[in-house]
Amino acid sequence: GDFQLFGEHLERGFLALAGSAAAKTLRYTDILHELTDLDRLTVFEPGVFGGQCSSYSREEYVAWATNADSGHYIRVEENGEGVLIDQEGPGCIFRIWSANPTGKIRVYLDGAETPTYEWEFEDLFMGEQTPFIEPLVYRRDPDTLMSASDCYVPIPFAKHIKITSVDHEPQFYIVNYLTYPTDWVVESFRLPLSAEQTEALHAAASAWARPGTDPKPTLPGQR
C-alpha cells in the first residue's frame, strides 16, 4: 500500500513537471552544440522522449543465430520504397547505423510529397561530403559491403520525417531520435548549411576528434 501511494505521488510529480515544461526554440546551431554540451546531460527535460526504429524482424519468433534482422521495414510503400522511419515531430534524428548501407535513401521532411533529399546511403558514412564529416561519421572498412557504419550528424525536423530505402534493400539499420513537446519550435534540416551552422558543425567535429582532452575551460586559480 505504501509503495503504491509513493508511486501515485511520484506519477503526479512527473505529470506536474511535464505540464510546466517551457516552450523552446531549437535552431540547428543549438542542436549541433548539444553534441558537445555535457552540462545538458544533467538537465531533466519534461516531454522529451527517445525512440528507435530498426530492421528487427517483425515475426513472432526469430532464430537469432540466422542473423535475420535485416530488411524488415515499417512498411513498403506502393512505389516500392521501404520505410525506415515515419515519425511525427518536432524532433531530431541523432544517430543512423547500418551494417550494410547500400542503394539510395530518400528523406521527406515536414510532409513533403517529393523527396527533400536523396542520397546514396553509404555516402552518409564516408566522411567525404558536408555535413557528413569525420569523426561525426564512421565506417569501419569503406571497401567492404558488410561494414559497421555510424552517422551522428543531427537531422532535425519541425513537423515530420520519413526516410525510405528506394530499392528496398535488405539492410541492417537503426535510427535513433528524440521527440520534443509539440509547442517547441525546431528548425528543420536544410542544405547547404549557413556559415554559422558550418562553424558549429566543425566545432563539434573538432571536439569529437580529441577524445581524452578535458572539455572544461581552464579557470583562474585552478589546480
Short mmCIF file of C-alpha atoms in Angstrom, two decimals:
data_model
loop_
_atom_site.label_atom_id
_atom_site.label_comp_id
_atom_site.label_asym_id
_atom_site.label_seq_id
_atom_site.Cartn_x
_atom_site.Cartn_y
_atom_site.Cartn_z
CA GLY A 1 0.00 0.00 0.00
CA ASP A 2 2.75 2.45 0.94
CA PHE A 3 4.66 1.57 -2.24
CA GLN A 4 1.56 2.15 -4.36
CA LEU A 5 0.93 5.50 -2.65
CA PHE A 6 4.54 6.52 -3.25
CA GLY A 7 4.16 5.57 -6.92
CA GLU A 8 1.00 7.69 -7.24
CA HIS A 9 2.74 10.71 -5.70
CA LEU A 10 5.74 10.17 -8.00
CA GLU A 11 3.50 9.94 -11.06
CA ARG A 12 1.68 13.15 -10.12
CA GLY A 13 5.05 14.83 -9.64
CA PHE A 14 6.21 13.83 -13.11
CA LEU A 15 2.93 14.96 -14.65
CA ALA A 16 3.30 18.32 -12.91
CA LEU A 17 6.82 18.67 -14.29
CA ALA A 18 5.66 17.71 -17.76
CA GLY A 19 2.89 20.26 -17.61
CA SER A 20 5.29 23.03 -16.62
CA ALA A 21 7.79 22.45 -19.44
CA ALA A 22 8.70 25.76 -21.02
CA ALA A 23 8.47 26.03 -24.80
CA LYS A 24 11.81 26.25 -26.57
CA THR A 25 13.19 27.26 -29.93
CA LEU A 26 15.94 24.96 -31.22
CA ARG A 27 17.99 26.26 -34.11
CA TYR A 28 20.30 23.85 -35.92
CA THR A 29 23.28 25.54 -34.27
CA ASP A 30 21.73 24.81 -30.86
CA ILE A 31 21.33 21.14 -31.76
CA LEU A 32 24.92 20.93 -33.03
CA HIS A 33 26.09 22.49 -29.75
CA GLU A 34 24.32 19.69 -27.86
CA LEU A 35 26.80 17.21 -29.37
CA THR A 36 29.47 18.56 -27.02
CA ASP A 37 27.44 20.14 -24.20
CA LEU A 38 27.99 17.84 -21.23
CA ASP A 39 26.01 20.12 -18.89
CA ARG A 40 22.76 19.27 -20.67
CA LEU A 41 23.12 15.62 -19.64
CA THR A 42 22.29 16.63 -16.07
CA VAL A 43 19.11 18.50 -17.02
CA PHE A 44 15.74 16.74 -16.97
CA GLU A 45 13.62 17.99 -19.86
CA PRO A 46 9.94 17.10 -19.42
CA GLY A 47 8.18 15.98 -22.55
CA VAL A 48 11.35 14.93 -24.41
CA PHE A 49 11.29 11.28 -25.40
CA GLY A 50 13.81 8.98 -27.05
CA GLY A 51 12.85 6.43 -29.68
CA GLN A 52 14.32 3.94 -32.11
CA CYS A 53 13.35 2.41 -35.44
CA SER A 54 15.25 -0.62 -36.69
CA SER A 55 15.27 -3.55 -39.07
CA TYR A 56 14.42 -6.10 -36.36
CA SER A 57 12.29 -8.99 -37.50
CA ARG A 58 8.57 -8.34 -37.03
CA GLU A 59 7.90 -12.08 -36.85
CA GLU A 60 6.91 -13.59 -33.52
CA TYR A 61 9.93 -15.89 -33.40
CA VAL A 62 13.44 -15.15 -34.55
CA ALA A 63 16.25 -17.67 -34.64
CA TRP A 64 18.98 -15.17 -33.76
CA ALA A 65 21.73 -17.46 -34.98
CA THR A 66 20.48 -16.89 -38.53
CA ASN A 67 21.18 -13.13 -38.23
CA ALA A 68 17.88 -12.44 -39.99
CA ASP A 69 17.12 -8.98 -38.57
CA SER A 70 17.68 -7.10 -41.83
CA GLY A 71 15.36 -5.72 -44.47
CA HIS A 72 12.36 -5.55 -42.14
CA TYR A 73 10.90 -2.11 -42.81
CA ILE A 74 7.98 -0.39 -41.10
CA ARG A 75 6.16 -0.93 -44.38
CA VAL A 76 6.75 -0.91 -48.11
CA GLU A 77 5.11 1.96 -50.00
CA GLU A 78 3.15 1.48 -53.23
CA ASN A 79 6.13 2.87 -55.15
CA GLY A 80 8.33 0.11 -53.68
CA GLU A 81 10.22 2.26 -51.15
CA GLY A 82 10.91 0.59 -47.81
CA VAL A 83 10.19 2.94 -44.87
CA LEU A 84 12.96 3.12 -42.25
CA ILE A 85 11.28 5.76 -40.08
CA ASP A 86 7.98 7.64 -40.23
CA GLN A 87 7.83 9.95 -37.24
CA GLU A 88 5.77 12.96 -36.19
CA GLY A 89 7.67 15.95 -34.83
CA PRO A 90 9.06 18.15 -33.68
CA GLY A 91 12.12 16.01 -33.21
CA CYS A 92 15.65 15.19 -34.28
CA ILE A 93 17.48 12.11 -35.51
CA PHE A 94 20.78 11.87 -33.67
CA ARG A 95 22.15 8.56 -34.97
CA ILE A 96 21.82 6.37 -38.03
CA TRP A 97 23.59 3.00 -38.03
CA SER A 98 23.85 0.33 -40.67
CA ALA A 99 25.96 -2.78 -41.16
CA ASN A 100 25.49 -2.71 -44.95
CA PRO A 101 24.44 0.73 -46.22
CA THR A 102 23.60 0.19 -49.89
CA GLY A 103 21.40 1.77 -52.51
CA LYS A 104 19.70 5.15 -52.29
CA ILE A 105 17.71 6.60 -49.41
CA ARG A 106 15.20 9.43 -49.55
CA VAL A 107 14.37 11.94 -46.81
CA TYR A 108 10.91 13.50 -46.76
CA LEU A 109 10.73 16.46 -44.38
CA ASP A 110 7.63 18.02 -42.84
CA GLY A 111 5.03 16.29 -45.01
CA ALA A 112 6.77 16.76 -48.35
CA GLU A 113 5.29 14.52 -51.06
CA THR A 114 8.51 14.54 -53.06
CA PRO A 115 11.93 13.80 -51.52
CA THR A 116 13.58 16.72 -49.77
CA TYR A 117 16.93 14.91 -50.18
CA GLU A 118 18.11 11.77 -51.91
CA TRP A 119 21.50 10.27 -51.09
CA GLU A 120 23.49 7.14 -51.68
CA PHE A 121 23.12 5.52 -48.27
CA GLU A 122 26.84 4.80 -47.92
CA ASP A 123 27.67 8.50 -48.56
CA LEU A 124 26.35 9.33 -45.10
CA PHE A 125 29.25 7.41 -43.57
CA MET A 126 32.23 8.02 -45.86
CA GLY A 127 33.21 11.43 -44.45
CA GLU A 128 33.68 12.93 -47.90
CA GLN A 129 30.88 15.50 -48.07
CA THR A 130 29.46 18.24 -45.83
CA PRO A 131 27.79 17.97 -43.40
CA PHE A 132 28.58 14.25 -43.08
CA ILE A 133 32.16 14.72 -41.92
CA GLU A 134 34.51 12.70 -39.71
CA PRO A 135 34.54 11.93 -36.85
CA LEU A 136 30.78 12.57 -36.67
CA VAL A 137 30.50 9.76 -39.23
CA TYR A 138 32.38 6.49 -39.27
CA ARG A 139 32.77 3.40 -41.44
CA ARG A 140 34.90 0.55 -40.20
CA ASP A 141 36.00 -0.63 -43.63
CA PRO A 142 34.97 1.50 -46.65
CA ASP A 143 35.96 -1.27 -49.06
CA THR A 144 33.70 -3.91 -47.50
CA LEU A 145 29.96 -4.11 -48.09
CA MET A 146 29.23 -5.53 -44.63
CA SER A 147 30.90 -2.79 -42.59
CA ALA A 148 29.60 -1.20 -39.38
CA SER A 149 28.73 2.44 -40.10
CA ASP A 150 27.55 5.27 -37.86
CA CYS A 151 26.30 8.79 -38.60
CA TYR A 152 25.86 11.18 -35.66
CA VAL A 153 25.13 14.27 -37.75
CA PRO A 154 21.78 15.56 -36.39
CA ILE A 155 18.81 15.67 -38.78
CA PRO A 156 16.10 17.78 -37.06
CA PHE A 157 12.51 18.05 -38.26
CA ALA A 158 9.87 20.63 -37.35
CA LYS A 159 6.74 18.58 -38.08
CA HIS A 160 7.53 15.16 -39.51
CA ILE A 161 10.22 12.98 -41.06
CA LYS A 162 10.12 9.91 -43.27
CA ILE A 163 13.19 8.12 -44.58
CA THR A 164 12.91 5.40 -47.19
CA SER A 165 15.14 2.94 -48.99
CA VAL A 166 14.50 3.48 -52.70
CA ASP A 167 15.46 -0.01 -53.80
CA HIS A 168 14.02 -1.73 -50.75
CA GLU A 169 17.42 -3.24 -49.98
CA PRO A 170 17.73 -5.93 -47.24
CA GLN A 171 19.67 -3.62 -44.95
CA PHE A 172 20.51 -3.80 -41.30
CA TYR A 173 19.65 -0.38 -39.85
CA ILE A 174 18.94 1.53 -36.65
CA VAL A 175 17.63 5.11 -36.43
CA ASN A 176 17.74 6.81 -33.00
CA TYR A 177 15.82 10.02 -32.41
CA LEU A 178 14.29 12.40 -29.86
CA THR A 179 10.85 13.95 -30.00
CA TYR A 180 10.10 17.26 -28.31
CA PRO A 181 6.93 18.82 -26.86
CA THR A 182 4.56 20.00 -29.58
CA ASP A 183 4.93 23.66 -28.61
CA TRP A 184 8.69 23.61 -29.24
CA VAL A 185 9.88 25.27 -32.43
CA VAL A 186 12.56 23.19 -34.15
CA GLU A 187 14.48 24.30 -37.23
CA SER A 188 14.31 21.56 -39.87
CA PHE A 189 17.45 20.24 -41.55
CA ARG A 190 18.35 22.27 -44.61
CA LEU A 191 21.29 22.17 -47.02
CA PRO A 192 23.55 23.88 -47.76
CA LEU A 193 24.46 24.89 -44.23
CA SER A 194 24.89 28.55 -43.41
CA ALA A 195 28.29 29.91 -42.38
CA GLU A 196 27.19 29.89 -38.72
CA GLN A 197 25.95 26.31 -38.96
CA THR A 198 29.13 25.18 -40.70
CA GLU A 199 31.22 26.75 -37.93
CA ALA A 200 29.15 24.93 -35.28
CA LEU A 201 29.46 21.65 -37.18
CA HIS A 202 33.25 21.90 -37.37
CA ALA A 203 33.47 22.90 -33.69
CA ALA A 204 31.59 19.71 -32.75
CA ALA A 205 33.76 17.61 -35.07
CA SER A 206 36.91 19.15 -33.59
CA ALA A 207 35.82 18.27 -30.05
CA TRP A 208 34.94 14.70 -31.07
CA ALA A 209 38.36 14.36 -32.72
CA ARG A 210 40.14 14.94 -29.39
CA PRO A 211 38.98 12.12 -27.08
CA GLY A 212 40.67 12.26 -23.70
CA THR A 213 41.03 16.05 -23.76
CA ASP A 214 39.41 17.84 -20.80
CA PRO A 215 36.39 19.64 -22.29
CA LYS A 216 36.18 22.18 -19.48
CA PRO A 217 37.80 25.60 -19.93
CA THR A 218 40.74 26.39 -17.67
CA LEU A 219 39.56 28.51 -14.73
CA PRO A 220 41.58 31.12 -12.83
CA GLY A 221 43.32 29.56 -9.82
CA GLN A 222 42.51 26.05 -10.99
CA ARG A 223 44.80 23.27 -9.80
#
